[in-house]
mmCIF file of C-alpha atoms and ligand atoms in Angstrom:
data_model
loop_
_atom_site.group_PDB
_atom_site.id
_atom_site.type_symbol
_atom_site.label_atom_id
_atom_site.label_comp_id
_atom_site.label_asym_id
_atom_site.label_seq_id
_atom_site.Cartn_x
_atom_site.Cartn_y
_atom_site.Cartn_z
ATOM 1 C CA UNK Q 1 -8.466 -21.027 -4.098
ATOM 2 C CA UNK Q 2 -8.010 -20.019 -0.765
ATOM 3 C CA UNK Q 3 -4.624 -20.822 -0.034
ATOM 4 C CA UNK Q 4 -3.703 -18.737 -3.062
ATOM 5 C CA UNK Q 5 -6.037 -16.011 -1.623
ATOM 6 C CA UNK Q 6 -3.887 -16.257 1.641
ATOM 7 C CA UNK Q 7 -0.734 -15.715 0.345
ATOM 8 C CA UNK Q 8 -1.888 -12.818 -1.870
ATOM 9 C CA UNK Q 9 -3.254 -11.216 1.546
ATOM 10 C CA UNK Q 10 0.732 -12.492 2.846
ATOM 11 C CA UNK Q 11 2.427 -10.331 0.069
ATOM 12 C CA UNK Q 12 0.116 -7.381 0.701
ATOM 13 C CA UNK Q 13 1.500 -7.673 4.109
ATOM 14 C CA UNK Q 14 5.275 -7.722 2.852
ATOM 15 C CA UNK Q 15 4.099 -4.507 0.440
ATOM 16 C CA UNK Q 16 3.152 -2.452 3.300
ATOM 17 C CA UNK Q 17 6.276 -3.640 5.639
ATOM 18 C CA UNK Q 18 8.447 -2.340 2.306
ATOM 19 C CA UNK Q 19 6.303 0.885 2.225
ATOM 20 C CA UNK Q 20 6.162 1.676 5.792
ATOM 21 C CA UNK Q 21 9.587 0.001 6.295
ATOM 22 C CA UNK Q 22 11.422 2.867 4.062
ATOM 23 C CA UNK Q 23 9.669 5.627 5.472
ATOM 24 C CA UNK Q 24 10.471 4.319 9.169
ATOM 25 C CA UNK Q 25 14.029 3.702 8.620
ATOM 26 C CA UNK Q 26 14.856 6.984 7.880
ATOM 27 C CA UNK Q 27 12.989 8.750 10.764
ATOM 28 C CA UNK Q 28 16.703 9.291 12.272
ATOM 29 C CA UNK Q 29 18.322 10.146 9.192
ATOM 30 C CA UNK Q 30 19.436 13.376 8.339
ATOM 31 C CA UNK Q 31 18.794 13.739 5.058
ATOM 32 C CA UNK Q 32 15.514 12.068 4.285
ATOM 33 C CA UNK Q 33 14.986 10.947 0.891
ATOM 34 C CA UNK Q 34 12.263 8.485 -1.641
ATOM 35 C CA UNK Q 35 14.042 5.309 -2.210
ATOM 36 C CA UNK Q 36 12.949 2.196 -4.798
ATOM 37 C CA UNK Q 37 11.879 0.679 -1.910
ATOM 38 C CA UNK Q 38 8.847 3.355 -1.594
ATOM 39 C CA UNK Q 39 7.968 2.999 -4.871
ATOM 40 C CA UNK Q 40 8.444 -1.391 -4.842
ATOM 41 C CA UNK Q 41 6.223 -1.514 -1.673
ATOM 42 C CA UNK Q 42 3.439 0.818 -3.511
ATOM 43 C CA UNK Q 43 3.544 -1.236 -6.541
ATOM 44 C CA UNK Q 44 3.283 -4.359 -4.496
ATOM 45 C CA UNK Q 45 0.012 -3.073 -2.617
ATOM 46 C CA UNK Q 46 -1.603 -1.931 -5.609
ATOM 47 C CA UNK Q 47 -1.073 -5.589 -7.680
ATOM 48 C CA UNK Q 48 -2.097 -7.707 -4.712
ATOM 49 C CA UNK Q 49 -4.867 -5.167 -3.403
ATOM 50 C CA UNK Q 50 -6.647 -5.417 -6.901
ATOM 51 C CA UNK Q 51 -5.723 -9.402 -7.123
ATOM 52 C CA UNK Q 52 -7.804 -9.577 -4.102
ATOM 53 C CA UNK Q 53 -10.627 -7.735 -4.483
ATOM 54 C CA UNK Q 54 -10.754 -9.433 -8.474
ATOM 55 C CA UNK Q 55 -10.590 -12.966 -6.776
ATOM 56 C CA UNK Q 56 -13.312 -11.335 -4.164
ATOM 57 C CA UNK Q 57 -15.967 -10.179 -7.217
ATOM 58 C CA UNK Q 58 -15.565 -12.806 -9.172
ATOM 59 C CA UNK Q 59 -17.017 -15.120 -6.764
ATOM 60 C CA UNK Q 60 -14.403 -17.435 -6.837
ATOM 61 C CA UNK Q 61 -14.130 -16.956 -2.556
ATOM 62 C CA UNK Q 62 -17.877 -17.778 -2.286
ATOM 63 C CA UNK Q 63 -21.278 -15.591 -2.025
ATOM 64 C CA UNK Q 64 -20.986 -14.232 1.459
ATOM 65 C CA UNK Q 65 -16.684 -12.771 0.658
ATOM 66 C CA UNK Q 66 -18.279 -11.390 -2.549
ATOM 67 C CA UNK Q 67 -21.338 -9.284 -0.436
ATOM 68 C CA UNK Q 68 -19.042 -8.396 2.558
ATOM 69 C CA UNK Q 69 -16.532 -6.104 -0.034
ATOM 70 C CA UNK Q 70 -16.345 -2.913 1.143
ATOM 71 C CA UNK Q 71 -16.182 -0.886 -1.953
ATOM 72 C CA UNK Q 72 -15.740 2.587 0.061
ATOM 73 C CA UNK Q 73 -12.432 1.465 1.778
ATOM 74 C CA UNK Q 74 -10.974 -0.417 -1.362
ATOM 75 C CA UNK Q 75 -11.402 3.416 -3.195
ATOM 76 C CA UNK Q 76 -9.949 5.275 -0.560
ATOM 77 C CA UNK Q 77 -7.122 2.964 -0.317
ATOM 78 C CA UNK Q 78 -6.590 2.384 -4.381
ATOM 79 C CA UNK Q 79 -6.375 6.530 -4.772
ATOM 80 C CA UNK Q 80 -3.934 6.597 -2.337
ATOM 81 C CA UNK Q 81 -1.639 4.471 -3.457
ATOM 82 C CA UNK Q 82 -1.680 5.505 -6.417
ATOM 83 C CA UNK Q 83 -0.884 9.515 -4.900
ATOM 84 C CA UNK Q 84 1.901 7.635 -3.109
ATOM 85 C CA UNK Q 85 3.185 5.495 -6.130
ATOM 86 C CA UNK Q 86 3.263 8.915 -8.266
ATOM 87 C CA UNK Q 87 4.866 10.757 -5.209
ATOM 88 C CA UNK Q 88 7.581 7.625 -5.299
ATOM 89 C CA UNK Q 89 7.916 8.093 -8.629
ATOM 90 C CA UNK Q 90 8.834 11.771 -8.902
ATOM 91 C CA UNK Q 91 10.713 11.246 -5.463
ATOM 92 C CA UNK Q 92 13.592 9.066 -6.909
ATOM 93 C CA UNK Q 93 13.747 11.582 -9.995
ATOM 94 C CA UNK Q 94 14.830 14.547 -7.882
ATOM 95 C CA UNK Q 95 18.269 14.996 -5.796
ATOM 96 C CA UNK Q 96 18.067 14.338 -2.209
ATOM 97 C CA UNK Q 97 17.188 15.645 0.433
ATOM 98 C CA UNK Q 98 13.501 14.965 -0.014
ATOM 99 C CA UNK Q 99 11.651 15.999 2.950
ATOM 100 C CA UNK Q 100 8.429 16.606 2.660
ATOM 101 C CA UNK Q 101 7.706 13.846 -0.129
ATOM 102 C CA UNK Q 102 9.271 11.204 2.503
ATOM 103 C CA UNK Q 103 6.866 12.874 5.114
ATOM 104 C CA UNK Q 104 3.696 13.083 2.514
ATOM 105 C CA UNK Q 105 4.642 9.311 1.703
ATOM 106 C CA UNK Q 106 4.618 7.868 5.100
ATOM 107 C CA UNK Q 107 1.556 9.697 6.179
ATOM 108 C CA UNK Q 108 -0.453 8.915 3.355
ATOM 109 C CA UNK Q 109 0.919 5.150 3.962
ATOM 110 C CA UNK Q 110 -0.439 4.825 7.656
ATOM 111 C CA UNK Q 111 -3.604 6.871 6.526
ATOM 112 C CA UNK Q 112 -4.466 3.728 4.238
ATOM 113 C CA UNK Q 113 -3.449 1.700 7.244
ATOM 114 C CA UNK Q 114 -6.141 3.441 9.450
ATOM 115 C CA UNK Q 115 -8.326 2.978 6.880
ATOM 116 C CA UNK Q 116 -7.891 -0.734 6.296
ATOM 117 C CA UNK Q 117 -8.792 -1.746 9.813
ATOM 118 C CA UNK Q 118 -10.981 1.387 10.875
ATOM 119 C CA UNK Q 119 -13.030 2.097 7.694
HETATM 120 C C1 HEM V 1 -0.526 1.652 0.924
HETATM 121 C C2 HEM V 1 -1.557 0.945 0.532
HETATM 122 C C3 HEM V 1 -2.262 -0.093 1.357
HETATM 123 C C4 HEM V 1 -2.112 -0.425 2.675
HETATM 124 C C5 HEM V 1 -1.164 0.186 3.697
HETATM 125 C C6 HEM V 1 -3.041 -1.500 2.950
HETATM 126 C C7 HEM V 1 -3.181 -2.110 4.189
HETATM 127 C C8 HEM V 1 -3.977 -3.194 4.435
HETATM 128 C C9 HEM V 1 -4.085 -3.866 5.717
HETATM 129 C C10 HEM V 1 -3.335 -3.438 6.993
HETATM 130 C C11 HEM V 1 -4.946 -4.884 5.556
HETATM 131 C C12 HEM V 1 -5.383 -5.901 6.627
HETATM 132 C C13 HEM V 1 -6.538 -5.388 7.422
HETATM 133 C C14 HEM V 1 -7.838 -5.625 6.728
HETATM 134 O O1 HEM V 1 -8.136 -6.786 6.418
HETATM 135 O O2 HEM V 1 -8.564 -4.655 6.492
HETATM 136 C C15 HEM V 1 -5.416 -4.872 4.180
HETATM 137 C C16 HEM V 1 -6.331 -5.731 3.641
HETATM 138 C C17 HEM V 1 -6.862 -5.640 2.365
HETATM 139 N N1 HEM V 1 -6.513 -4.720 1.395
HETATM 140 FE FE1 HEM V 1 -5.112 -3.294 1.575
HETATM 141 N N2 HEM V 1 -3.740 -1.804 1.801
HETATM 142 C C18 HEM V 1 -3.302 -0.960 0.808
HETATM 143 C C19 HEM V 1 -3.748 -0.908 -0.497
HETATM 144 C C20 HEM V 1 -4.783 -1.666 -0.999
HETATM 145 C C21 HEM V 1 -5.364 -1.519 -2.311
HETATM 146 C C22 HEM V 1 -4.890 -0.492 -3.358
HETATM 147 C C23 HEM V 1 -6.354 -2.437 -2.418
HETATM 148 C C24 HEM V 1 -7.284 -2.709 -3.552
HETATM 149 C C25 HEM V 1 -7.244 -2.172 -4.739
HETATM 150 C C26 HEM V 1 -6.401 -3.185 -1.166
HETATM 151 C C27 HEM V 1 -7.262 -4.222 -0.878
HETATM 152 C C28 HEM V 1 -7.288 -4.945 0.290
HETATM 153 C C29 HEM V 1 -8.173 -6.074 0.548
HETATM 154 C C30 HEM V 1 -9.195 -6.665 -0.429
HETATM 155 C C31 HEM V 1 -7.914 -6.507 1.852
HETATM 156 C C32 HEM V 1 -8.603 -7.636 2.610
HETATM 157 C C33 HEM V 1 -7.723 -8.834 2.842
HETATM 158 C C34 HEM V 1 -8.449 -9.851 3.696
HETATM 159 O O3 HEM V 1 -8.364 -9.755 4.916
HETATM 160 O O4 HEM V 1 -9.118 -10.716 3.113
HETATM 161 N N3 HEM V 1 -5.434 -2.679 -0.321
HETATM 162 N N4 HEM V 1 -4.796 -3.821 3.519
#
């Protein structure tokens, strides 16, 4: 079970690098905008974030993974990803240039970042 744990906690890695990758990219463009990518990368930490923390509960990782969950961080992280998965969403209905909903995006993204490792 833990190798398929692993590469769960390997595709939550490639979710974020989508998330934060499409937000970073465009920190020289002129006309920022939401692109699938933002949306993708949200989606992708969401599913393997609640994969984890489902093979975590259950038990199936052992006593001691199961009692170490920390249930504050995992809700701080799973409402903002959702904010930045609805952002996303209403991002890639609306004309460019998007701003401020790039900007909200990639700050909310790094806040769950702080979170993960200072929370
Ligand atoms: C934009 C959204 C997210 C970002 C940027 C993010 C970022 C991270 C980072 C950097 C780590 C590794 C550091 C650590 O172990 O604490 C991590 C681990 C983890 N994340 Fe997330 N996360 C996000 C969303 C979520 C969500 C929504 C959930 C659950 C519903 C979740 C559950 C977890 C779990 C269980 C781990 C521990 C993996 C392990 O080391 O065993 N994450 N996340």
């Amino acid at each position: 079970m833990e190798i398929v744990y692993n590469i769960i906690v390997v595709l939550h890695f490639v979710g974020l690098a989508m998330l934060l990758g499409a937000f970073l990219l465009q920190l020289t463009a002129k006309e920022k905008t939401v692109t699938r990518w933002m949306f993708d990368g949200a989606m992708t930490q969401l599913l393997t974030g609640l994969i984890m923390v489902g093979m975590l509960e259950s038990g199936v990782m052992g006593a001691e993974e199961q009692e170490e969950i920390n249930h504050v961080k995992i809700a701080i992280k799973l409402v903002i990803v959702i904010v930045v998965a609805i952002l996303a969403a209403v991002g890639r209905r609306r004309q460019s240039p998007q701003t401020a909903l790039w900007l909200i995006i990639g700050l909310l993204t790094l806040t769950n970042v702080v979170v993960a490792v200072f929370v």
